[in-house]
Short mmCIF file of C-alpha atoms in Angstrom, two decimals:
data_model
loop_
_atom_site.label_atom_id
_atom_site.label_comp_id
_atom_site.label_asym_id
_atom_site.label_seq_id
_atom_site.Cartn_x
_atom_site.Cartn_y
_atom_site.Cartn_z
CA UNK A 1 -0.19 0.29 -0.15
CA UNK A 2 1.14 3.68 -0.66
CA UNK A 3 3.00 5.64 2.13
CA UNK A 4 1.13 8.67 3.63
CA UNK A 5 2.36 11.68 2.15
CA UNK A 6 3.27 14.59 5.01
CA UNK A 7 3.41 17.99 3.76
CA UNK A 8 5.63 20.25 6.30
CA UNK A 9 8.87 19.23 8.26
CA UNK A 10 7.62 21.07 11.79
CA UNK A 11 7.03 19.37 15.01
CA UNK A 12 3.88 18.47 14.05
CA UNK A 13 4.45 16.58 10.76
CA UNK A 14 7.84 15.48 12.19
CA UNK A 15 5.61 13.86 15.15
CA UNK A 16 2.99 12.38 12.87
CA UNK A 17 5.72 10.58 10.48
CA UNK A 18 7.17 8.92 14.18
CA UNK A 19 4.25 8.09 15.14
CA UNK A 20 2.82 6.39 11.96
CA UNK A 21 6.61 4.54 11.94
CA UNK A 22 6.03 3.32 15.36
CA UNK A 23 2.64 1.44 13.95
CA UNK A 24 4.30 0.14 10.72
CA UNK A 25 2.95 2.60 8.54
CA UNK A 26 5.52 4.26 5.81
CA UNK A 27 5.36 7.95 5.07
CA UNK A 28 7.03 10.29 3.42
CA UNK A 29 7.48 14.12 4.64
CA UNK A 30 7.56 16.90 2.02
CA UNK A 31 10.19 19.44 3.37
CA UNK A 32 9.82 22.78 1.56
CA UNK A 33 13.20 23.67 3.55
CA UNK A 34 16.85 22.59 3.49
CA UNK A 35 16.10 20.12 6.10
CA UNK A 36 17.44 21.71 9.06
CA UNK A 37 16.31 24.47 11.30
CA UNK A 38 17.50 27.92 12.64
CA UNK A 39 17.96 27.92 16.11
CA UNK A 40 15.77 30.45 17.66
CA UNK A 41 15.64 31.01 21.74
CA UNK A 42 13.24 33.23 21.42
CA UNK A 43 10.76 30.87 19.88
CA UNK A 44 10.04 28.25 22.64
CA UNK A 45 7.50 25.71 23.48
CA UNK A 46 5.50 24.74 26.79
CA UNK A 47 4.38 21.08 26.54
CA UNK A 48 1.80 19.53 29.17
CA UNK A 49 3.06 16.56 31.25
CA UNK A 50 1.58 14.16 28.80
CA UNK A 51 2.80 15.60 25.50
CA UNK A 52 6.04 15.94 26.84
CA UNK A 53 5.69 12.07 27.43
CA UNK A 54 4.65 11.53 23.91
CA UNK A 55 7.75 13.56 22.85
CA UNK A 56 9.78 11.29 24.57
CA UNK A 57 8.23 8.09 23.92
CA UNK A 58 8.48 8.68 20.44
CA UNK A 59 11.74 10.23 20.03
CA UNK A 60 13.77 8.12 22.74
CA UNK A 61 15.59 11.19 23.88
CA UNK A 62 15.22 12.80 27.43
CA UNK A 63 13.73 16.34 26.55
CA UNK A 64 14.47 17.54 30.30
CA UNK A 65 18.10 17.51 29.40
CA UNK A 66 17.50 20.13 26.49
CA UNK A 67 14.44 21.47 28.10
CA UNK A 68 13.47 22.81 31.83
CA UNK A 69 11.17 21.41 33.92
CA UNK A 70 9.79 24.60 35.96
CA UNK A 71 10.50 24.33 39.90
CA UNK A 72 7.10 26.34 40.28
CA UNK A 73 5.07 29.05 39.39
CA UNK A 74 3.96 32.62 40.94
CA UNK A 75 1.67 35.42 39.93
CA UNK A 76 2.59 38.70 41.06
CA UNK A 77 0.23 42.03 40.69
CA UNK A 78 2.16 45.11 41.43
CA UNK A 79 4.39 44.40 44.18
CA UNK A 80 2.33 41.63 45.70
CA UNK A 81 2.74 37.83 44.82
CA UNK A 82 -1.14 36.68 44.28
CA UNK A 83 -0.29 33.27 43.98
CA UNK A 84 2.41 30.24 44.42
CA UNK A 85 2.67 26.80 43.04
CA UNK A 86 5.18 24.42 43.78
CA UNK A 87 5.65 21.60 41.24
CA UNK A 88 5.86 18.31 42.33
CA UNK A 89 4.65 14.48 41.94
CA UNK A 90 0.88 15.91 42.87
CA UNK A 91 1.17 18.98 40.69
CA UNK A 92 3.52 18.09 37.22
CA UNK A 93 5.36 20.77 35.58
CA UNK A 94 5.22 21.82 32.26
CA UNK A 95 8.06 21.26 30.07
CA UNK A 96 9.85 24.69 28.27
CA UNK A 97 12.29 24.45 25.51
CA UNK A 98 13.12 26.20 22.14
CA UNK A 99 11.00 24.85 19.45
CA UNK A 100 14.36 24.01 17.21
CA UNK A 101 15.75 21.50 19.64
CA UNK A 102 12.31 19.38 19.80
CA UNK A 103 12.54 19.47 16.05
CA UNK A 104 16.11 18.14 16.23
CA UNK A 105 15.39 15.34 18.67
CA UNK A 106 12.31 14.34 15.97
CA UNK A 107 14.63 14.65 13.04
CA UNK A 108 17.50 12.84 14.85
CA UNK A 109 14.94 9.88 15.50
CA UNK A 110 13.90 9.88 12.06
CA UNK A 111 17.27 9.56 10.78
CA UNK A 112 17.58 6.42 11.31
CA UNK A 113 13.69 5.39 10.38
CA UNK A 114 13.46 2.82 7.63
CA UNK A 115 9.55 3.60 7.14
CA UNK A 116 10.38 7.46 6.77
CA UNK A 117 11.80 9.49 4.03
CA UNK A 118 12.44 13.18 3.60
CA UNK A 119 12.09 14.98 0.50
CA UNK A 120 14.00 18.39 1.15
CA UNK A 121 13.53 21.33 -0.86
CA UNK A 122 9.92 19.87 -1.95
CA UNK A 123 7.30 22.54 -2.28
CA UNK A 124 3.83 21.42 -2.86
CA UNK A 125 2.24 22.53 -6.11
CA UNK A 126 -0.87 20.73 -6.68
CA UNK A 127 -2.41 17.77 -4.90
CA UNK A 128 -5.02 15.24 -7.02
CA UNK A 129 -7.44 12.58 -5.40
CA UNK A 130 -8.51 9.10 -6.53
CA UNK A 131 -10.92 6.68 -4.81
CA UNK A 132 -8.08 4.69 -3.71
CA UNK A 133 -4.96 7.23 -3.18
CA UNK A 134 -3.80 10.51 -3.42
CA UNK A 135 -1.19 12.15 -5.64
CA UNK A 136 1.15 15.34 -4.99
CA UNK A 137 3.03 17.29 -7.38
CA UNK A 138 5.96 19.10 -5.78
CA UNK A 139 8.24 21.63 -7.50
CA UNK A 140 11.97 22.89 -7.52
CA UNK A 141 14.69 21.49 -8.23
CA UNK A 142 13.54 18.21 -6.94
CA UNK A 143 10.29 18.39 -8.34
CA UNK A 144 8.33 14.96 -8.83
CA UNK A 145 5.22 13.37 -8.65
CA UNK A 146 4.44 11.50 -5.32
CA UNK A 147 1.59 8.93 -4.72
CA UNK A 148 0.30 8.21 -1.60
CA UNK A 149 -2.86 6.62 0.39
CA UNK A 150 -3.47 9.61 2.37
CA UNK A 151 -1.96 12.98 2.65
CA UNK A 152 -2.00 15.11 5.83
CA UNK A 153 -1.03 19.09 5.41
CA UNK A 154 1.21 20.15 8.25
CA UNK A 155 2.17 23.26 6.21
CA UNK A 156 1.74 25.67 8.65
CA UNK A 157 -0.80 28.95 8.78
CA UNK A 158 -0.29 29.49 5.17
CA UNK A 159 -0.56 26.06 4.10
CA UNK A 160 -0.90 25.19 0.64
CA UNK A 161 -3.00 21.97 1.29
CA UNK A 162 -5.64 24.14 2.67
CA UNK A 163 -5.61 26.30 -0.24
CA UNK A 164 -5.45 23.82 -2.64
CA UNK A 165 -8.47 22.15 -0.88
CA UNK A 166 -10.54 25.34 -0.90
CA UNK A 167 -10.87 25.02 3.00
CA UNK A 168 -12.09 28.54 4.78
CA UNK A 169 -9.92 29.74 7.52
CA UNK A 170 -11.90 32.30 9.22
CA UNK A 171 -11.25 34.02 12.46
CA UNK A 172 -9.59 37.02 14.11
CA UNK A 173 -5.98 38.42 13.02
CA UNK A 174 -3.84 40.33 15.61
CA UNK A 175 -5.59 39.35 18.56
CA UNK A 176 -2.41 40.17 20.63
CA UNK A 177 1.23 41.04 20.32
CA UNK A 178 3.74 40.39 22.48
CA UNK A 179 7.72 41.41 22.13
CA UNK A 180 9.83 38.65 23.02
CA UNK A 181 13.50 38.24 24.31
CA UNK A 182 15.81 35.22 25.03
CA UNK A 183 18.55 36.51 27.21
CA UNK A 184 21.21 34.92 29.96
CA UNK A 185 21.03 36.72 33.42
CA UNK A 186 20.24 35.72 36.99
CA UNK A 187 16.95 36.57 38.48
CA UNK A 188 15.65 36.11 42.04
CA UNK A 189 13.43 33.24 41.23
CA UNK A 190 15.84 30.18 40.18
CA UNK A 191 14.06 27.90 37.88
CA UNK A 192 10.53 29.57 38.39
CA UNK A 193 8.25 30.74 36.00
CA UNK A 194 6.31 34.10 36.67
CA UNK A 195 3.46 36.05 35.10
CA UNK A 196 3.66 39.76 36.49
CA UNK A 197 0.82 41.96 36.03
CA UNK A 198 0.57 45.68 36.28
CA UNK A 199 4.43 46.09 37.55
CA UNK A 200 4.86 49.02 39.36
CA UNK A 201 7.60 50.34 37.24
CA UNK A 202 5.04 50.29 34.15
CA UNK A 203 1.31 51.11 35.30
CA UNK A 204 -0.07 52.91 32.39
CA UNK A 205 -2.19 51.49 29.49
CA UNK A 206 -2.14 47.90 28.75
CA UNK A 207 1.26 47.97 27.21
CA UNK A 208 2.08 48.03 30.79
CA UNK A 209 -0.10 45.90 31.98
CA UNK A 210 1.93 42.50 31.99
CA UNK A 211 5.02 40.64 31.77
CA UNK A 212 6.18 36.93 31.59
CA UNK A 213 8.95 35.38 32.21
CA UNK A 214 9.76 31.59 31.51
CA UNK A 215 13.08 30.03 32.72
CA UNK A 216 15.21 27.91 30.00
CA UNK A 217 18.46 25.84 30.81
CA UNK A 218 21.89 27.43 31.14
CA UNK A 219 20.49 30.30 33.10
CA UNK A 220 18.33 31.58 29.52
CA UNK A 221 15.02 33.54 30.47
CA UNK A 222 12.42 33.91 27.96
CA UNK A 223 10.59 37.35 28.56
CA UNK A 224 7.16 38.62 26.58
CA UNK A 225 5.77 41.95 27.27
CA UNK A 226 2.39 42.47 26.22
CA UNK A 227 2.22 44.97 23.34
CA UNK A 228 -0.73 47.76 23.33
CA UNK A 229 -3.13 47.19 20.53
CA UNK A 230 -2.17 48.47 16.92
CA UNK A 231 0.83 47.93 14.81
CA UNK A 232 3.51 50.03 16.15
CA UNK A 233 6.89 49.12 15.25
CA UNK A 234 8.95 47.07 17.76
CA UNK A 235 12.11 48.64 17.52
CA UNK A 236 15.56 47.56 19.25
CA UNK A 237 15.47 50.56 21.68
CA UNK A 238 12.09 49.90 22.79
CA UNK A 239 13.16 46.25 23.64
CA UNK A 240 16.17 46.93 25.25
CA UNK A 241 14.30 49.89 26.98
CA UNK A 242 11.68 47.07 28.40
CA UNK A 243 14.55 44.47 29.20
CA UNK A 244 16.09 47.12 31.53
CA UNK A 245 13.47 48.28 33.35
CA UNK A 246 11.94 44.93 33.89
CA UNK A 247 15.58 43.42 34.96
CA UNK A 248 15.89 46.38 37.38
CA UNK A 249 12.23 46.12 38.53
CA UNK A 250 12.77 42.40 39.74
CA UNK A 251 16.34 43.42 41.01
CA UNK A 252 15.79 46.20 43.67
CA UNK A 253 16.53 48.89 41.33
CA UNK A 254 19.34 48.01 39.63
CA UNK A 255 19.94 46.34 36.14
CA UNK A 256 22.06 42.88 36.78
CA UNK A 257 24.36 42.10 33.91
CA UNK A 258 22.80 40.35 30.91
CA UNK A 259 23.50 38.97 27.48
CA UNK A 260 20.91 39.40 25.08
CA UNK A 261 20.46 36.03 22.66
CA UNK A 262 17.32 36.38 20.68
CA UNK A 263 14.57 38.74 20.15
CA UNK A 264 11.32 38.71 18.40
CA UNK A 265 7.53 39.78 17.89
CA UNK A 266 4.96 37.05 18.64
CA UNK A 267 1.66 37.83 17.31
CA UNK A 268 -1.27 35.63 18.14
CA UNK A 269 -3.85 35.21 15.62
CA UNK A 270 -7.36 33.24 16.28
CA UNK A 271 -8.21 30.99 13.23
CA UNK A 272 -9.80 27.69 12.69
CA UNK A 273 -10.45 25.49 9.45
CA UNK A 274 -13.74 25.00 8.62
CA UNK A 275 -13.27 21.55 7.44
CA UNK A 276 -9.89 19.22 8.70
CA UNK A 277 -10.55 16.54 6.33
CA UNK A 278 -11.42 16.43 2.42
CA UNK A 279 -11.44 12.83 1.29
CA UNK A 280 -7.83 11.66 1.76
CA UNK A 281 -6.76 14.75 2.58
CA UNK A 282 -6.46 16.08 6.44
CA UNK A 283 -5.23 18.96 7.99
CA UNK A 284 -3.12 19.31 11.22
CA UNK A 285 -1.40 21.64 13.69
CA UNK A 286 -1.28 25.42 12.68
CA UNK A 287 -2.60 24.42 8.98
CA UNK A 288 -6.00 23.50 10.76
CA UNK A 289 -6.02 26.21 13.97
CA UNK A 290 -4.41 29.39 15.27
CA UNK A 291 -4.42 29.71 19.04
CA UNK A 292 -2.29 30.67 21.80
CA UNK A 293 -3.19 33.83 23.46
CA UNK A 294 -0.54 33.25 26.32
CA UNK A 295 2.44 33.21 24.33
CA UNK A 296 3.53 29.54 23.89
CA UNK A 297 1.25 26.55 23.64
CA UNK A 298 -0.54 26.50 20.33
CA UNK A 299 2.19 23.87 19.34
CA UNK A 300 0.58 21.58 22.40
CA UNK A 301 -2.91 21.32 20.48
CA UNK A 302 -1.12 20.53 16.95
CA UNK A 303 0.94 17.32 18.62
CA UNK A 304 -2.41 16.28 20.03
CA UNK A 305 -3.64 16.20 16.26
CA UNK A 306 -0.93 14.30 15.42
CA UNK A 307 -1.38 11.53 18.10
CA UNK A 308 -5.10 11.65 17.80
CA UNK A 309 -4.56 11.25 13.79
CA UNK A 310 -1.49 8.57 13.53
CA UNK A 311 -3.43 5.75 15.22
CA UNK A 312 -6.44 6.44 13.01
CA UNK A 313 -4.71 6.45 9.97
CA UNK A 314 -2.59 3.16 11.06
CA UNK A 315 -5.51 1.22 11.40
CA UNK A 316 -7.04 2.50 8.25
CA UNK A 317 -3.77 1.71 6.33
CA UNK A 318 -3.60 -1.83 7.60
CA UNK A 319 -7.33 -2.81 7.56
CA UNK A 320 -8.95 -0.72 5.00
CA UNK A 321 -10.88 2.55 4.49
CA UNK A 322 -12.85 3.02 8.01
CA UNK A 323 -15.05 6.19 7.41
CA UNK A 324 -16.48 6.67 10.94
CA UNK A 325 -12.85 6.29 12.42
CA UNK A 326 -11.55 9.11 9.93
CA UNK A 327 -14.09 11.41 10.33
CA UNK A 328 -13.89 11.31 13.96
CA UNK A 329 -10.29 12.98 13.79
CA UNK A 330 -12.01 16.14 12.49
CA UNK A 331 -15.44 15.83 14.79
CA UNK A 332 -12.88 15.20 18.39
CA UNK A 333 -9.96 17.74 17.65
CA UNK A 334 -11.91 20.43 15.83
CA UNK A 335 -14.34 20.49 18.82
CA UNK A 336 -11.65 21.03 21.44
CA UNK A 337 -9.41 23.80 19.82
CA UNK A 338 -13.03 25.31 19.20
CA UNK A 339 -13.59 25.24 23.02
CA UNK A 340 -9.92 26.65 23.68
CA UNK A 341 -10.99 29.27 21.41
CA UNK A 342 -13.85 30.19 22.54
CA UNK A 343 -12.84 30.50 26.33
CA UNK A 344 -9.98 32.65 25.11
CA UNK A 345 -12.30 35.02 23.53
CA UNK A 346 -14.65 34.98 26.32
CA UNK A 347 -11.88 35.68 28.70
CA UNK A 348 -9.41 38.37 27.23
CA UNK A 349 -11.51 41.15 26.86
CA UNK A 350 -11.97 40.74 30.99
CA UNK A 351 -8.30 40.19 31.60
CA UNK A 352 -7.33 42.79 29.17
CA UNK A 353 -9.85 45.47 29.16
CA UNK A 354 -9.24 48.43 32.12
CA UNK A 355 -11.51 48.25 34.82
CA UNK A 356 -14.01 45.80 33.46
CA UNK A 357 -16.03 43.84 35.91
CA UNK A 358 -13.18 44.56 38.72
CA UNK A 359 -14.96 47.79 39.03
CA UNK A 360 -17.87 46.02 40.52
CA UNK A 361 -16.98 42.57 41.44
CA UNK A 362 -14.92 41.87 44.67
CA UNK A 363 -12.23 39.70 44.22
CA UNK A 364 -12.42 39.62 40.34
CA UNK A 365 -8.64 40.99 39.85
CA UNK A 366 -7.58 37.91 41.83
CA UNK A 367 -9.84 35.62 39.82
CA UNK A 368 -8.27 36.91 36.55
CA UNK A 369 -4.88 35.96 37.90
CA UNK A 370 -6.39 32.31 38.60
CA UNK A 371 -7.41 32.24 35.20
CA UNK A 372 -4.49 33.23 33.20
CA UNK A 373 -2.04 30.87 35.55
CA UNK A 374 -4.16 28.02 34.60
CA UNK A 375 -3.87 29.31 31.17
CA UNK A 376 -0.15 29.56 31.43
CA UNK A 377 0.08 26.15 32.82
CA UNK A 378 -2.03 24.18 30.95
CA UNK A 379 -5.10 23.82 33.13
CA UNK A 380 -8.64 25.34 33.40
CA UNK A 381 -10.71 26.75 29.89
CA UNK A 382 -7.56 28.38 28.42
CA UNK A 383 -5.24 25.32 28.63
CA UNK A 384 -6.47 22.34 29.59
CA UNK A 385 -6.51 19.43 26.66
CA UNK A 386 -10.14 18.45 25.37
CA UNK A 387 -12.06 15.62 26.09
CA UNK A 388 -13.73 13.46 23.80
CA UNK A 389 -16.83 12.47 25.61
CA UNK A 390 -19.03 13.39 22.91
CA UNK A 391 -16.98 11.50 20.39
CA UNK A 392 -18.82 9.49 17.59
CA UNK A 393 -16.61 6.60 18.81
CA UNK A 394 -17.75 6.66 22.08
CA UNK A 395 -19.64 3.53 23.14
CA UNK A 396 -23.41 3.80 23.91
CA UNK A 397 -25.83 2.39 26.96
CA UNK A 398 -23.30 0.18 28.50
CA UNK A 399 -25.00 -1.76 31.29
CA UNK A 400 -21.83 -2.06 32.94
CA UNK A 401 -20.34 1.33 32.62
CA UNK A 402 -19.02 2.71 36.21
CA UNK A 403 -17.34 6.12 37.06
CA UNK A 404 -13.68 6.69 37.83
CA UNK A 405 -11.90 9.92 38.39
CA UNK A 406 -10.98 10.12 35.09
CA UNK A 407 -14.33 11.30 32.56
CA UNK A 408 -14.75 9.03 29.53
CA UNK A 409 -12.84 10.89 26.67
CA UNK A 410 -10.34 12.35 29.11
CA UNK A 411 -6.51 11.56 28.78
CA UNK A 412 -5.87 8.83 31.23
CA UNK A 413 -3.50 9.02 34.33
CA UNK A 414 -0.06 7.53 34.30
CA UNK A 415 -0.18 5.07 36.75
CA UNK A 416 2.17 2.12 37.02
CA UNK A 417 1.24 -1.46 35.36
CA UNK A 418 2.29 -5.16 35.03
CA UNK A 419 2.87 -5.91 31.13
CA UNK A 420 1.80 -9.10 29.74
CA UNK A 421 5.83 -10.31 30.76
CA UNK A 422 5.47 -9.35 34.15
CA UNK A 423 7.67 -6.08 34.04
CA UNK A 424 6.47 -3.24 35.96
CA UNK A 425 6.13 -0.13 33.33
CA UNK A 426 4.19 3.11 33.42
CA UNK A 427 0.57 2.94 31.64
CA UNK A 428 1.72 5.36 28.82
CA UNK A 429 4.73 3.81 27.66
CA UNK A 430 2.45 1.03 26.34
CA UNK A 431 0.65 3.67 24.04
CA UNK A 432 3.27 3.57 21.55
CA UNK A 433 2.25 0.52 20.06
CA UNK A 434 -0.71 1.70 18.49
CA UNK A 435 -3.50 -0.96 20.29
CA UNK A 436 -6.20 -0.78 22.70
CA UNK A 437 -5.31 -0.95 26.08
CA UNK A 438 -7.29 -3.31 28.63
CA UNK A 439 -6.45 -2.38 32.44
CA UNK A 440 -7.60 -4.31 35.07
CA UNK A 441 -7.53 -3.11 38.74
CA UNK A 442 -6.89 -5.53 40.77
CA UNK A 443 -4.98 -4.67 44.16
CA UNK A 444 -2.43 -7.11 45.72
CA UNK A 445 -1.07 -8.23 42.55
CA UNK A 446 1.80 -6.11 42.58
CA UNK A 447 3.42 -7.98 45.67
CA UNK A 448 3.18 -11.27 43.81
CA UNK A 449 4.91 -12.77 40.89
CA UNK A 450 2.95 -12.84 37.72
CA UNK A 451 2.67 -16.57 37.44
CA UNK A 452 0.84 -16.88 40.80
CA UNK A 453 -2.16 -14.44 39.53
CA UNK A 454 -2.39 -14.70 35.69
CA UNK A 455 -4.47 -17.94 35.97
CA UNK A 456 -6.36 -17.00 39.15
CA UNK A 457 -9.74 -15.56 39.70
CA UNK A 458 -11.27 -13.17 36.76
CA UNK A 459 -8.02 -13.25 34.70
CA UNK A 460 -8.51 -16.01 32.69
CA UNK A 461 -12.24 -14.81 31.64
CA UNK A 462 -10.73 -11.28 30.77
CA UNK A 463 -7.70 -12.28 28.67
CA UNK A 464 -10.31 -14.52 26.60
CA UNK A 465 -12.42 -11.49 26.36
CA UNK A 466 -9.15 -9.17 25.15
CA UNK A 467 -8.32 -11.80 22.77
CA UNK A 468 -12.02 -11.88 21.37
CA UNK A 469 -11.80 -7.97 20.60
CA UNK A 470 -12.25 -6.92 16.94
CA UNK A 471 -9.06 -5.23 16.93
CA UNK A 472 -5.40 -5.47 18.29
CA UNK A 473 -5.66 -5.09 22.31
CA UNK A 474 -2.87 -5.46 25.15
CA UNK A 475 -4.14 -6.46 28.69
CA UNK A 476 -2.23 -4.92 31.49
CA UNK A 477 -3.05 -4.97 35.45
CA UNK A 478 -2.62 -1.84 37.83
CA UNK A 479 -2.99 -2.24 41.68
CA UNK A 480 -4.98 1.00 41.53
CA UNK A 481 -6.45 3.75 39.78
CA UNK A 482 -7.74 6.94 41.02
CA UNK A 483 -11.49 6.55 41.81
CA UNK A 484 -11.77 3.09 40.61
CA UNK A 485 -12.74 0.14 42.68
CA UNK A 486 -11.23 -3.43 42.69
CA UNK A 487 -11.86 -5.40 39.42
CA UNK A 488 -12.55 -2.46 37.28
CA UNK A 489 -11.76 -2.88 33.52
CA UNK A 490 -10.62 0.32 32.22
CA UNK A 491 -10.71 0.59 28.03
CA UNK A 492 -7.98 2.91 26.63
CA UNK A 493 -7.43 4.60 23.13
CA UNK A 494 -3.89 4.18 21.52
CA UNK A 495 -3.66 7.98 22.30
CA UNK A 496 -4.20 7.44 25.75
CA UNK A 497 -7.93 8.68 26.14
CA UNK A 498 -10.18 6.85 28.26
CA UNK A 499 -12.96 4.63 26.20
CA UNK A 500 -14.88 3.08 29.40
CA UNK A 501 -14.75 2.13 32.73
CA UNK A 502 -16.68 -1.49 33.50
CA UNK A 503 -17.38 -2.85 36.48
CA UNK A 504 -15.85 -6.33 36.12
CA UNK A 505 -15.62 -8.45 33.22
CA UNK A 506 -18.06 -8.01 30.95
CA UNK A 507 -16.97 -9.40 27.55
CA UNK A 508 -20.33 -8.15 25.49
CA UNK A 509 -19.89 -4.73 27.08
CA UNK A 510 -15.74 -4.63 26.48
CA UNK A 511 -16.20 -5.72 22.46
CA UNK A 512 -19.30 -3.38 22.06
CA UNK A 513 -16.84 -0.70 23.39
CA UNK A 514 -13.65 -1.62 21.81
CA UNK A 515 -15.75 -2.07 18.41
CA UNK A 516 -17.35 1.67 18.99
CA UNK A 517 -13.47 2.84 19.32
CA UNK A 518 -12.41 2.19 16.09
CA UNK A 519 -15.34 3.00 14.27
CA UNK A 520 -16.89 -0.33 13.62
CA UNK A 521 -15.67 -3.60 12.77
CA UNK A 522 -12.28 -4.17 11.44
CA UNK A 523 -11.64 -5.12 8.10
CA UNK A 524 -15.62 -3.46 6.97
CA UNK A 525 -14.67 -1.80 3.81
CA UNK A 526 -15.98 1.41 2.75
CA UNK A 527 -15.70 3.98 0.29
CA UNK A 528 -13.22 6.96 0.93
CA UNK A 529 -14.16 9.00 -2.09
CA UNK A 530 -13.46 12.96 -1.48
CA UNK A 531 -15.89 14.86 0.45
#
């Protein structure tokens, strides 16, 4: 069968290629550039714990060595600290790293990957669909025709794929602008990120309303200043002035020594493609959506696009077209991103606008700081990852379904589990294989050798039910899971989202949930004509 064509060699496209390769699906990545990325310390990404874990699983790299997990977070208003958070096992820290470092790790992992080819200096010119394939023509010195099973546009905000498919991309332009500087210096908060609103040295107008500091390795910091509305030029003199007054304000009035490493202007747009699928063509990442009003988390959503789409394409590639499954990519991911965009559009006028409701709602200012903090840390309505509770892949009317602390359709907790070979592993470590996971909650099994419990109690019946499922699945055992009683059975998708939790071994319900999760019976052939 033909490979998947991936247009764009940014983090989203490279992640998709690696994720497909881990599920034995070949791909060709069309890279418009020369195959390497310019180092830019002022262009960084913040990844939630589960997205960072996904990157480490795919690349085989400990990204902590290249980035930094913040020691804590503090929100400040004028001269007061309004909120402090210390990160630990119960409050995992986001991972902050330069985007070119992440892209470099992905490229290094792909260098030895036999199932992935990267065609550099290959600019997309034409896409044509057939009932059973898609072809793409590239121009330039190495221009040629490529034939693929599917094509995914990961080619950024000005996506050629999106334009060729005549997909509208409505939204708002220049929602916010931030001046950005990366510099090496010493600040009073070693390893902590901070949000400072209305700093005392600059209190007039929205331009003085906010500065964010995020640490990177080797004593480097990324600083972002919210700019006033409009298109005023950010001159070097203005930026240097902001750097000096901010450092002085944070260090008792004297500006410490610093080395300016990189600068830029980050302009936030809010846009959402009308469609994310047209027949065998899909959109992902910035080609499908633009968000990130808080500066650095837009890529996190793009990586979730790749994670969601990879296992669905892999199942269709191995077992034949599966329309309900492939359609669910747009339904799930577009709804999740749309919810974040709506939350930002509702919150930003209150957060940025002068007096607003602070004039008559006691404590509203502190509430705004909490809302912004949650957004920066990937929590709450501005930052939390989407759930797929309303997914078309959700099973309906399961008699044995029971509640656990993880809502249906949400990412599961990364508990310790026992694999089929008796080894102890983390639950997320099993997600790379592209199979459904079935997890039995069985207190006490962790202190016994596998041979003593694998044939006892309900295990043989559950093992038989897992073997009979209509798609690949792996059986795991966990000592506990938040909110789950003994003998609860969890069914988890290959992207780590909870399908259902069942009270005991119920083969019929387990089968129905698994079949729904993969879009119907595996092997059922359906037409895949363009929509």
